[in-house]
Amino acid sequence: KVTLDACIMDHENNCGSVACLQDIENPISVARKVMEETQHVMLVGEGAKQFALAKGFKETNLLTEKSKEAWEKWKEESKYQPVINSENHDTIGLLALDENGNLSGACTTSGMAYKLHGRVGDSPIIGAGLFVDNEVGAACATGMGEAVIRIAGSAIVVELMRNGMSPTDACKEAVDRVVKKHKDLTNLQVGFLALNKYGEAGGYSVYAGFNYAMHTATQNEMIDAKYNREW
Ligand code: ASP
């Protein structure tokens, strides 16, 4: 079962989210519809799918042959040991500052591979996978969603920037909290990305290998984030 999670937030604290959405290709577009066309913030599971279909999204089988084969192989042992490492995650977090100085962001994912059916990670949770406060900055997260939720990750990064930290330092402090709150850090990758009101960006991760794309009028490059430790 392929289940997708996504959320979106704008400069006026409008937000929309879908979780555990099946058979719909672009969950972030559904999240945007939730934000723009309902009174709600979050729709999940079958209700989110019905909403998407009602809004004209097409039902699509998202299980690729490659993923199906990998899953068949996984079933031979079927250990519920979700693994997040530098190769095994697919979340897209996007933070934007427009020409009027307004911030917004989005976060979208199929989540951790081989999660229990029904599991929702940090990515669709406003304050965990994404948070935007137009007075201060925006932040998003990737990696082991449970660890991000436990520290209210993206909301904390924004609050740390409010208190004067640079984007990189705020991400580092959030990573330090993840490290401090978890005894076993095996495979526990988490990365935060932040953008402040002045257009300064930064990132930080538990393990090496997290990078982000910085795109401005004059810059377009991949930047390796600083990190707490090597794998
Ligand atoms: N944060 C996502 C989740 O826990 C996974 C990822 O970033 O790849 O579902």
XYZ file of N, CA and C and ligand atoms in Angstrom:
702
model
N 0.849 -1.192 0.000
C 0.000 0.000 0.000
C 0.881 1.236 0.000
N 0.744 2.027 -1.051
C 1.521 3.275 -1.123
C 0.669 4.368 -0.485
N 1.165 4.966 0.567
C 0.398 6.038 1.218
C 1.250 7.300 1.267
N 0.661 8.405 0.884
C 1.403 9.655 0.745
C 0.961 10.680 1.786
N 1.924 11.501 2.203
C 1.685 12.568 3.187
C 2.200 13.889 2.617
N 1.465 14.975 2.840
C 1.963 16.269 2.366
C 1.287 17.418 3.104
N 1.999 18.531 3.216
C 1.354 19.734 3.750
C 1.936 20.984 3.115
N 1.190 22.060 3.256
C 1.563 23.331 2.630
C 1.134 24.462 3.560
N 1.899 25.551 3.580
C 1.575 26.664 4.488
C 2.007 27.969 3.835
N 1.182 29.017 3.996
C 1.550 30.286 3.365
C 1.873 31.370 4.401
N 2.081 32.585 3.900
C 2.537 33.688 4.746
C 1.453 34.198 5.706
N 0.206 33.761 5.494
C -0.873 34.200 6.389
C -1.296 33.095 7.345
N -0.435 32.107 7.519
C -0.722 30.944 8.365
C -1.865 30.083 7.847
N -2.242 30.278 6.595
C -3.163 29.321 5.984
C -2.388 28.032 5.780
N -3.041 26.903 6.047
C -2.339 25.647 5.797
C -3.303 24.537 5.422
N -2.763 23.554 4.735
C -3.544 22.401 4.309
C -2.667 21.170 4.334
N -3.315 20.025 4.569
C -2.527 18.811 4.754
C -3.345 17.576 4.384
N -2.656 16.582 3.837
C -3.280 15.264 3.658
C -2.330 14.208 4.204
N -2.891 13.173 4.776
C -2.057 12.097 5.315
C -2.657 10.753 4.945
N -1.772 9.779 4.752
C -2.190 8.413 4.428
C -3.113 8.395 3.203
N -2.748 9.214 2.229
C -3.549 9.325 0.994
C -3.097 8.249 0.002
N -4.059 7.504 -0.532
C -3.715 6.442 -1.489
C -4.224 6.746 -2.887
N -3.473 6.280 -3.891
C -3.907 6.264 -5.307
C -4.045 7.641 -5.948
N -3.445 8.652 -5.351
C -3.491 10.001 -5.934
C -2.046 10.481 -6.085
N -1.707 10.915 -7.288
C -0.309 11.139 -7.611
C 0.352 12.336 -6.924
N -0.353 13.431 -6.764
C 0.289 14.657 -6.266
C -0.342 15.134 -4.958
N 0.056 14.542 -3.854
C -0.598 14.864 -2.573
C -0.481 16.338 -2.191
N 0.600 16.990 -2.634
C 0.777 18.394 -2.245
C -0.304 19.268 -2.892
N -0.744 18.875 -4.092
C -1.806 19.645 -4.757
C -3.145 19.435 -4.045
N -3.324 18.236 -3.495
C -4.547 17.977 -2.722
C -4.494 18.789 -1.422
N -3.310 18.817 -0.793
C -3.140 19.610 0.440
C -3.466 21.084 0.161
N -3.046 21.551 -0.997
C -3.323 22.945 -1.355
C -4.826 23.192 -1.498
N -5.514 22.209 -2.065
C -6.986 22.326 -2.180
C -7.628 22.347 -0.795
N -7.095 21.531 0.115
C -7.636 21.546 1.486
C -7.474 22.956 2.066
N -6.302 23.542 1.829
C -6.026 24.894 2.351
C -6.953 25.926 1.709
N -7.091 25.845 0.407
C -7.790 26.924 -0.309
C -9.295 26.753 -0.379
N -9.759 25.489 -0.273
C -11.181 25.289 -0.562
C -11.971 24.619 0.556
N -11.360 24.478 1.746
C -12.136 23.945 2.880
C -11.871 24.805 4.116
N -12.642 24.530 5.154
C -12.435 25.210 6.434
C -11.428 24.447 7.292
N -10.926 23.327 6.770
C -10.101 22.429 7.572
C -8.617 22.585 7.254
N -7.807 21.944 8.086
C -6.364 21.920 7.829
C -5.947 20.541 7.317
N -6.530 19.490 7.845
C -5.971 18.160 7.576
C -7.058 17.140 7.221
N -6.857 16.423 6.129
C -7.728 15.304 5.772
C -6.873 14.046 5.672
N -7.429 12.919 6.111
C -6.619 11.694 6.109
C -7.346 10.534 5.418
N -6.540 9.578 4.972
C -7.024 8.284 4.488
C -8.105 8.380 3.426
N -9.132 7.565 3.623
C -10.200 7.458 2.624
C -10.888 8.809 2.398
N -11.053 9.575 3.463
C -11.694 10.893 3.332
C -10.878 11.824 2.455
N -9.558 11.763 2.614
C -8.674 12.592 1.788
C -8.771 12.156 0.324
N -8.854 10.847 0.109
C -8.955 10.338 -1.268
C -10.282 10.766 -1.911
N -11.374 10.623 -1.155
C -12.683 11.028 -1.693
C -12.680 12.512 -2.039
N -12.047 13.303 -1.171
C -11.947 14.751 -1.406
C -11.169 15.010 -2.703
N -10.049 14.310 -2.859
C -9.215 14.495 -4.055
C -10.002 14.139 -5.319
N -10.713 13.011 -5.280
C -11.489 12.592 -6.450
C -12.573 13.617 -6.763
N -13.204 14.131 -5.713
C -14.258 15.140 -5.910
C -13.694 16.417 -6.531
N -12.403 16.668 -6.272
C -11.768 17.875 -6.825
C -11.142 17.619 -8.203
N -11.367 16.421 -8.724
C -10.932 16.158 -10.099
C -9.595 15.445 -10.236
N -8.977 15.066 -9.124
C -7.723 14.292 -9.227
C -8.069 12.883 -9.714
N -7.144 12.287 -10.453
C -7.394 10.959 -11.037
C -6.874 9.859 -10.117
N -7.614 8.754 -10.081
C -7.158 7.600 -9.319
C -6.055 6.900 -10.115
N -4.906 6.669 -9.468
C -3.756 6.076 -10.159
C -3.112 5.039 -9.254
N -2.744 3.914 -9.831
C -1.998 2.931 -9.045
C -0.549 3.405 -8.921
N -0.099 3.669 -7.713
C 1.231 4.253 -7.523
C 2.314 3.220 -7.208
N 1.919 1.952 -7.136
C 2.917 0.925 -6.834
C 3.671 0.550 -8.109
N 4.941 0.940 -8.189
C 5.728 0.625 -9.386
C 6.192 -0.829 -9.318
N 6.546 -1.377 -10.459
C 7.065 -2.750 -10.500
C 8.289 -2.897 -9.592
N 9.156 -1.886 -9.649
C 10.392 -1.919 -8.869
C 10.080 -1.969 -7.358
N 9.141 -1.127 -6.932
C 8.781 -1.101 -5.512
C 8.100 -2.401 -5.109
N 7.281 -2.937 -6.041
C 6.573 -4.178 -5.745
C 7.575 -5.317 -5.534
N 8.568 -5.363 -6.410
C 9.607 -6.398 -6.282
C 10.358 -6.264 -4.957
N 10.710 -5.031 -4.613
C 11.436 -4.789 -3.362
C 10.586 -5.218 -2.165
N 9.281 -4.966 -2.253
C 8.372 -5.321 -1.168
C 8.222 -6.844 -1.054
N 8.136 -7.529 -2.222
C 8.052 -8.994 -2.209
C 9.280 -9.568 -1.511
N 10.432 -8.971 -1.776
C 11.679 -9.427 -1.175
C 11.652 -9.146 0.348
N 11.159 -7.963 0.690
C 11.074 -7.574 2.107
C 10.169 -8.533 2.874
N 9.096 -9.016 2.219
C 8.132 -9.904 2.870
C 8.742 -11.230 3.302
N 9.877 -11.619 2.640
C 10.516 -12.881 3.016
C 10.871 -12.867 4.499
N 11.250 -11.712 4.995
C 11.543 -11.590 6.439
C 10.528 -10.701 7.145
N 9.985 -9.765 6.427
C 9.001 -8.786 6.904
C 9.225 -8.305 8.335
N 10.383 -7.777 8.543
C 10.676 -7.168 9.844
C 10.195 -5.725 9.816
N 9.393 -5.349 10.770
C 8.972 -3.954 10.822
C 10.079 -3.109 11.415
N 11.093 -2.938 10.596
C 12.215 -2.117 11.029
C 12.426 -1.019 10.009
N 11.638 0.014 10.123
C 11.778 1.072 9.133
C 13.181 1.647 9.158
N 13.731 1.837 7.998
C 15.102 2.349 7.928
C 15.104 3.660 7.159
N 15.699 4.650 7.774
C 15.921 5.914 7.067
C 17.433 6.042 6.952
N 17.947 6.093 5.766
C 19.369 6.397 5.641
C 19.550 7.309 4.444
N 20.789 7.521 4.056
C 21.005 8.538 3.025
C 20.359 8.151 1.691
N 20.124 6.847 1.444
C 19.513 6.447 0.171
C 18.009 6.241 0.286
N 17.524 5.996 1.508
C 16.161 5.511 1.659
C 15.199 6.579 2.161
N 15.260 7.746 1.576
C 14.188 8.699 1.866
C 13.952 9.616 0.683
N 12.745 10.118 0.601
C 12.322 10.754 -0.650
C 11.563 12.046 -0.409
N 11.599 12.553 0.792
C 10.807 13.741 1.108
C 11.326 14.966 0.365
N 10.390 15.748 -0.148
C 10.749 17.047 -0.705
C 10.218 18.119 0.237
N 11.133 18.933 0.764
C 10.736 20.097 1.555
C 11.120 21.330 0.763
N 10.220 22.288 0.702
C 10.463 23.471 -0.136
C 10.086 24.716 0.653
N 11.021 25.661 0.764
C 10.758 26.922 1.462
C 10.968 28.050 0.469
N 10.082 29.033 0.478
C 10.189 30.102 -0.530
C 9.964 31.475 0.088
N 10.719 32.427 -0.434
C 10.555 33.834 -0.059
C 10.304 34.588 -1.363
N 9.151 35.258 -1.482
C 8.854 35.891 -2.771
C 9.336 37.342 -2.811
N 9.089 37.986 -3.927
C 9.622 39.346 -4.126
C 8.999 40.358 -3.168
N 7.858 39.997 -2.582
C 7.245 40.893 -1.593
C 7.714 40.599 -0.176
N 8.639 39.655 -0.060
C 9.154 39.297 1.259
C 8.252 38.337 2.018
N 7.337 37.682 1.309
C 6.444 36.723 1.964
C 6.991 35.301 1.879
N 6.872 34.604 2.992
C 7.387 33.232 3.092
C 6.277 32.206 2.927
N 6.631 31.074 2.361
C 5.701 29.943 2.303
C 6.513 28.657 2.214
N 5.828 27.526 2.343
C 6.570 26.272 2.283
C 5.676 25.084 1.996
N 6.314 23.979 1.655
C 5.592 22.733 1.383
C 6.477 21.544 1.745
N 5.827 20.441 2.038
C 6.575 19.218 2.377
C 5.769 18.034 1.857
N 6.391 17.142 1.113
C 5.628 16.039 0.509
C 6.471 14.761 0.446
N 5.818 13.616 0.668
C 6.593 12.375 0.796
C 5.726 11.133 0.654
N 6.362 10.022 0.342
C 5.669 8.731 0.514
C 6.083 8.126 1.855
N 6.932 8.848 2.566
C 7.269 8.437 3.931
C 8.251 7.289 3.990
N 8.399 6.824 5.162
C 9.350 5.762 5.457
C 8.939 4.457 4.763
N 9.890 3.796 4.153
C 9.563 2.527 3.491
C 9.170 1.462 4.525
N 8.181 0.642 4.160
C 7.752 -0.498 5.000
C 7.206 -0.084 6.354
N 6.659 1.099 6.393
C 5.973 1.541 7.615
C 4.719 0.686 7.825
N 4.231 0.642 9.045
C 2.949 -0.007 9.312
C 1.863 0.730 8.544
N 0.904 -0.016 8.001
C -0.165 0.666 7.285
C -0.938 1.560 8.264
N -1.125 2.798 7.863
C -1.803 3.756 8.748
C -0.842 4.708 9.421
N 0.435 4.367 9.370
C 1.432 5.239 10.001
C 1.524 6.584 9.258
N 1.566 7.651 10.035
C 1.762 8.985 9.469
C 3.042 9.551 10.063
N 3.870 10.118 9.218
C 5.126 10.691 9.700
C 4.986 12.165 10.020
N 6.118 12.839 10.035
C 6.133 14.277 10.340
C 5.699 15.142 9.161
N 5.900 14.617 7.956
C 5.808 15.473 6.758
C 4.477 16.204 6.585
N 3.311 15.602 6.929
C 2.062 16.342 6.731
C 1.641 17.116 7.984
N 2.477 17.095 9.010
C 2.069 17.712 10.278
C 2.655 19.114 10.394
N 1.754 20.087 10.403
C 2.181 21.474 10.534
C 2.855 21.643 11.903
N 4.075 22.148 11.883
C 4.839 22.290 13.133
C 5.901 21.210 13.267
N 5.699 20.091 12.592
C 6.702 19.013 12.632
C 7.493 19.013 11.319
N 6.841 18.576 10.218
C 7.528 18.536 8.930
C 7.696 19.894 8.279
N 6.852 20.846 8.687
C 6.879 22.180 8.063
C 6.310 23.212 9.019
N 6.905 24.393 9.035
C 6.274 25.516 9.729
C 6.731 26.820 9.107
N 5.784 27.738 8.985
C 6.072 29.053 8.402
C 5.501 30.118 9.319
N 6.318 31.075 9.684
C 5.820 32.264 10.369
C 6.377 33.459 9.607
N 5.509 34.160 8.942
C 5.967 35.201 8.013
C 6.742 36.335 8.698
N 6.604 36.448 10.017
C 7.368 37.486 10.726
C 8.822 37.070 10.923
N 9.078 35.769 10.833
C 10.371 35.244 11.272
C 11.109 34.427 10.219
N 10.462 33.345 9.785
C 11.126 32.430 8.873
C 10.304 31.169 8.673
N 10.904 30.228 7.969
C 10.226 28.971 7.661
C 11.216 27.826 7.834
N 10.673 26.646 8.132
C 11.547 25.481 8.300
C 10.828 24.224 7.836
N 11.603 23.246 7.398
C 11.029 21.943 7.060
C 12.021 20.854 7.469
N 11.516 19.622 7.448
C 12.330 18.516 7.966
C 12.268 17.316 7.040
N 13.277 16.472 7.154
C 13.250 15.169 6.499
C 13.929 14.161 7.417
N 13.746 12.897 7.105
C 14.355 11.861 7.939
C 13.313 11.144 8.778
N 13.743 10.576 9.877
C 12.867 9.757 10.734
C 11.770 10.633 11.361
N 10.569 10.519 10.781
C 9.485 11.424 11.158
C 9.142 11.396 12.637
N 9.219 10.208 13.231
C 8.860 10.093 14.658
C 9.764 10.988 15.503
N 11.040 11.029 15.152
C 11.995 11.847 15.917
C 11.712 13.336 15.740
N 11.259 13.703 14.543
C 10.932 15.111 14.272
C 9.682 15.514 15.065
N 8.680 14.635 15.064
C 7.438 14.935 15.793
C 7.731 15.092 17.281
N 8.584 14.219 17.822
C 8.861 14.244 19.273
C 9.396 15.579 19.760
N 10.083 16.311 18.886
C 10.603 17.610 19.337
C 9.873 18.792 18.673
N 8.731 18.515 18.041
C 7.991 19.581 17.329
C 8.958 20.341 16.413
N 9.704 19.566 15.619
C 10.878 20.049 14.906
C 10.809 21.388 14.196
N 9.987 21.506 13.173
C 10.033 22.724 12.355
C 9.541 23.948 13.132
N 8.563 23.750 13.993
C 8.086 24.877 14.815
C 9.206 25.362 15.728
N 9.977 24.416 16.258
C 11.088 24.790 17.147
C 12.151 25.577 16.378
N 12.449 25.127 15.173
C 13.466 25.838 14.372
C 13.031 27.289 14.153
N 11.758 27.491 13.833
C 11.263 28.858 13.606
C 11.333 29.669 14.912
N 10.971 29.054 16.025
C 11.030 29.788 17.307
C 12.467 30.157 17.666
N 13.398 29.263 17.359
C 14.809 29.571 17.640
C 15.291 30.735 16.780
N 14.804 30.797 15.543
C 15.164 31.947 14.695
C 14.520 33.217 15.241
N 13.302 33.091 15.764
C 12.637 34.259 16.356
C 13.477 34.827 17.511
N 14.123 33.903 18.215
C 14.938 34.330 19.360
C 16.343 34.750 18.954
N 16.586 34.857 17.664
C 17.841 35.448 17.208
C 18.836 34.521 16.556
N 18.524 33.231 16.521
C 19.506 32.320 15.910
C 19.494 32.416 14.386
N 20.638 32.145 13.779
C 20.711 32.048 12.310
C 19.999 30.756 11.892
N 19.593 30.643 10.626
C 18.957 29.403 10.161
C 19.800 28.158 10.460
N 21.092 28.229 10.202
C 21.937 27.048 10.447
C 21.995 26.709 11.934
N 22.180 27.733 12.782
C 22.252 27.473 14.226
C 20.933 26.927 14.770
N 19.827 27.447 14.235
C 18.513 26.959 14.687
C 18.342 25.493 14.303
N 18.739 25.134 13.077
C 18.653 23.730 12.644
C 19.572 22.858 13.492
N 20.751 23.386 13.813
C 21.699 22.614 14.636
C 21.108 22.354 16.023
N 20.507 23.373 16.624
C 19.924 23.212 17.958
C 18.808 22.156 17.930
N 17.994 22.167 16.867
C 16.927 21.159 16.761
C 17.536 19.762 16.616
N 18.591 19.643 15.821
C 19.277 18.347 15.675
C 19.868 17.920 17.015
N 20.467 18.864 17.737
C 21.036 18.533 19.054
C 19.959 17.968 19.984
N 18.742 18.533 19.877
C 17.643 18.012 20.709
C 17.268 16.599 20.301
N 17.221 16.345 19.000
C 16.926 14.984 18.537
C 17.976 14.031 19.104
N 19.235 14.427 18.996
C 20.332 13.572 19.470
C 20.203 13.335 20.975
N 19.893 14.398 21.699
C 19.802 14.301 23.165
C 18.624 13.435 23.623
N 17.528 13.458 22.857
C 16.306 12.767 23.295
C 16.263 11.299 22.868
N 17.227 10.850 22.081
C 17.183 9.463 21.614
C 18.448 8.723 22.047
N 18.245 7.614 22.772
C 19.406 6.844 23.245
C 20.070 6.122 22.080
N 19.233 5.555 21.196
C 19.770 4.792 20.076
C 19.659 5.624 18.794
N 20.797 6.025 18.298
C 20.793 6.875 17.092
C 21.099 6.084 15.823
N 21.081 4.746 15.942
C 21.363 3.917 14.772
C 20.363 4.237 13.659
N 20.877 4.597 12.517
C 20.036 4.918 11.352
C 19.064 6.065 11.587
N 19.244 6.798 12.661
C 18.283 7.869 12.946
C 18.734 9.168 12.274
N 18.473 9.214 10.976
C 18.798 10.436 10.250
C 17.635 11.420 10.339
N 17.960 12.650 10.652
C 17.001 13.748 10.598
C 17.748 14.952 10.037
N 17.102 15.673 9.141
C 17.700 16.906 8.622
C 16.690 18.032 8.659
N 17.145 19.207 9.046
C 16.275 20.387 9.024
C 16.830 21.400 8.040
N 15.909 22.131 7.459
C 16.252 23.204 6.529
C 15.487 24.445 6.976
N 16.139 25.605 6.951
C 15.458 26.828 7.415
C 15.790 28.002 6.502
N 14.836 28.919 6.432
C 14.989 30.142 5.623
C 14.422 31.285 6.457
N 15.219 32.342 6.631
C 14.670 33.439 7.432
C 14.127 34.560 6.554
N 13.592 35.552 7.216
C 12.919 36.668 6.549
C 13.867 37.451 5.631
N 15.170 37.348 5.911
C 16.155 38.075 5.095
C 16.663 37.247 3.915
N 16.108 36.048 3.750
C 16.537 35.211 2.635
C 17.766 34.373 2.944
N 18.174 34.369 4.211
C 19.321 33.518 4.592
C 18.811 32.104 4.863
N 19.524 31.124 4.313
C 19.102 29.734 4.483
C 20.184 28.939 5.201
N 19.783 27.844 5.798
C 20.754 26.963 6.441
C 20.148 25.599 6.655
N 21.000 24.623 6.847
C 20.521 23.275 7.113
C 21.455 22.569 8.068
N 20.966 21.509 8.673
C 21.796 20.727 9.592
C 21.154 19.349 9.734
N 21.988 18.314 9.833
C 21.435 16.959 9.950
C 22.173 16.166 11.031
N 21.550 15.074 11.435
C 22.214 14.201 12.418
C 23.434 13.567 11.755
N 23.215 12.939 10.597
C 24.313 12.276 9.882
C 24.709 13.056 8.627
N 25.926 12.854 8.199
C 26.431 13.477 6.971
C 25.590 13.041 5.770
N 25.561 13.878 4.745
C 24.922 13.476 3.491
C 23.651 14.226 3.156
N 23.223 15.125 4.029
C 22.012 15.901 3.762
C 22.411 17.171 3.007
N 21.770 17.406 1.880
C 22.072 18.650 1.159
C 20.785 19.300 0.677
N 20.920 20.544 0.272
C 19.734 21.262 -0.200
C 20.098 22.171 -1.367
N 19.085 22.489 -2.184
C 19.278 23.367 -3.335
C 18.891 24.786 -2.952
N 19.792 25.726 -3.223
C 19.533 27.139 -2.936
C 19.390 27.860 -4.273
N 18.241 28.460 -4.478
C 17.999 29.109 -5.767
C 17.557 30.547 -5.527
N 18.359 31.516 -5.985
C 17.990 32.930 -5.899
C 18.193 33.546 -7.280
N 18.013 34.857 -7.355
C 18.222 35.529 -8.643
C 19.668 35.359 -9.112
N 20.582 35.176 -8.163
C 22.005 35.144 -8.535
C 22.695 33.823 -8.201
N 21.974 32.913 -7.603
C 22.620 31.690 -7.102
C 21.739 30.483 -7.415
N 22.372 29.400 -7.825
C 21.622 28.166 -8.060
C 22.572 27.014 -7.792
N 22.585 26.537 -6.555
C 23.576 25.494 -6.241
C 23.116 24.542 -5.149
N 23.743 23.389 -5.148
C 23.507 22.420 -4.086
C 24.476 22.724 -2.951
N 23.959 22.699 -1.743
C 24.798 23.017 -0.586
C 24.766 21.841 0.385
N 25.938 21.389 0.790
C 25.999 20.313 1.778
C 25.741 20.899 3.157
N 24.770 20.333 3.859
C 24.471 20.822 5.207
C 25.540 20.335 6.185
N 25.733 21.085 7.249
C 26.604 20.613 8.314
C 25.888 19.497 9.072
N 26.631 18.731 9.838
C 26.024 17.585 10.486
C 26.657 17.276 11.829
N 25.953 16.455 12.580
C 26.404 16.093 13.930
C 27.449 14.979 13.910
N 27.310 14.008 12.991
C 28.239 12.857 12.970
C 28.283 12.190 11.594
N 29.332 11.377 11.390
C 29.423 10.553 10.172
C 28.585 9.303 10.387
N 28.170 8.654 9.317
C 27.424 7.387 9.416
C 28.276 6.341 10.086
N 10.075 12.256 7.129
C 9.542 11.176 6.338
C 8.698 10.286 7.218
O 9.051 10.055 8.359
C 10.571 10.333 5.674
C 11.600 11.033 4.867
O 11.946 12.183 5.112
O 12.097 10.396 3.946
O 7.736 9.766 6.735
